[in-house]
Structure formats: C-alpha cells, structure tokens
C-alpha positions as a Python dict, from the first residue, in 0.01 Angstrom:
ca = {
    (1, 'M'): (0, 0, 0),
    (2, 'Q'): (-211, -259, -176),
    (3, 'T'): (-441, -158, -461),
    (4, 'A'): (-748, -335, -592),
    (5, 'R'): (-714, -522, -918),
    (6, 'F'): (-1003, -409, -1135),
    (7, 'T'): (-914, -648, -1414),
    (8, 'E'): (-1035, -947, -1216),
    (9, 'L'): (-1402, -1036, -1237),
    (10, 'P'): (-1591, -1107, -916),
    (11, 'Q'): (-1653, -1468, -831),
    (12, 'A'): (-1972, -1597, -993),
    (13, 'S'): (-2097, -1724, -658),
    (14, 'S'): (-2082, -1372, -513),
    (15, 'L'): (-2299, -1223, -791),
    (16, 'P'): (-2677, -1229, -777),
    (17, 'S'): (-2830, -1415, -1067),
    (18, 'I'): (-3014, -1232, -1342),
    (19, 'H'): (-3321, -1436, -1244),
    (20, 'Q'): (-3304, -1306, -885),
    (21, 'L'): (-3270, -949, -1008),
    (22, 'M'): (-3563, -996, -1247),
    (23, 'Q'): (-3782, -1122, -962),
    (24, 'E'): (-3693, -822, -747),
    (25, 'H'): (-3755, -588, -1043),
    (26, 'S'): (-4097, -747, -1090),
    (27, 'L'): (-4186, -692, -724),
    (28, 'Y'): (-4102, -324, -752),
    (29, 'D'): (-4300, -299, -1074),
    (30, 'R'): (-4609, -453, -914),
    (31, 'R'): (-4588, -208, -623),
    (32, 'L'): (-4555, 81, -868),
    (33, 'E'): (-4866, -41, -1052),
    (34, 'T'): (-5053, -34, -720),
    (35, 'L'): (-4942, 323, -663),
    (36, 'R'): (-5029, 426, -1020),
    (37, 'A'): (-5382, 290, -975),
    (38, 'K'): (-5450, 542, -700),
    (39, 'V'): (-5621, 869, -780),
    (40, 'Y'): (-5420, 1057, -519),
    (41, 'L'): (-5082, 979, -366),
    (42, 'T'): (-4973, 1095, -24),
    (43, 'E'): (-4633, 1258, 8),
    (44, 'A'): (-4494, 932, 148),
    (45, 'E'): (-4633, 740, -151),
    (46, 'K'): (-4483, 992, -393),
    (47, 'M'): (-4146, 943, -226),
    (48, 'E'): (-4190, 566, -243),
    (49, 'E'): (-4275, 591, -613),
    (50, 'V'): (-3954, 783, -683),
    (51, 'R'): (-3750, 538, -473),
    (52, 'L'): (-3902, 235, -649),
    (53, 'K'): (-3832, 382, -992),
    (54, 'K'): (-3468, 439, -897),
    (55, 'M'): (-3437, 87, -757),
    (56, 'K'): (-3590, -63, -1072),
    (57, 'L'): (-3347, 132, -1288),
    (58, 'H'): (-3054, 19, -1074),
    (59, 'L'): (-3165, -344, -1109),
    (60, 'K'): (-3203, -307, -1484),
    (61, 'D'): (-2850, -167, -1505),
    (62, 'E'): (-2720, -453, -1290),
    (63, 'M'): (-2894, -714, -1508),
    (64, 'E'): (-2735, -561, -1818),
    (65, 'R'): (-2394, -560, -1651),
    (66, 'L'): (-2430, -929, -1566),
    (67, 'R'): (-2538, -1009, -1922),
    (68, 'R'): (-2226, -835, -2050),
    (69, 'L'): (-2013, -1039, -1810),
    (70, 'G'): (-2166, -1351, -1964),
    (71, 'A'): (-2403, -1453, -1684),
    (72, 'P'): (-2662, -1706, -1802),
    (73, 'S'): (-3009, -1567, -1871),
    (74, 'P'): (-3316, -1732, -1719),
    (75, 'E'): (-3436, -1834, -2064),
    (76, 'N'): (-3118, -2043, -2120),
}
C-alpha cells in the first residue's frame, strides 16, 4: 500500500497564484456589495450571500496558505 508524502510541497505550477485568488475574491466581494445594497433579499439571494461569504473566506485562507509557502505576492 502506498501512502501520500505530506512533507512534499505541491508543484508551483499546480498552485493558483495569489493574484488569481485576489481577483476571484474581489469578484465575490463586488457581488456581495450588490446584494448588500438591496433593501430586501429573496431567499435565493440570502443563500447566495452566505455562499459568497464562505467562498471569500476560503479564498482568504488559501491566499494566506500560499503566502506561508513563500508564493510571490502581486506587489512584488
């Protein structure tokens, strides 16, 4: 039986860049701003708001993970 080696880092080419993740995070944020501007949200919009918040948080966590692995930041 072969086991995965968790000590090896993934190949850099297989990781999304922090810049790509930031762009996606920004898209979600803009959509959330659109939803927040509404006086009333439908049930579907409320569900979308929750989903977008979770996706933004996941992206933020992923960006931090990449920074810790030493991925270059967009400002570099």
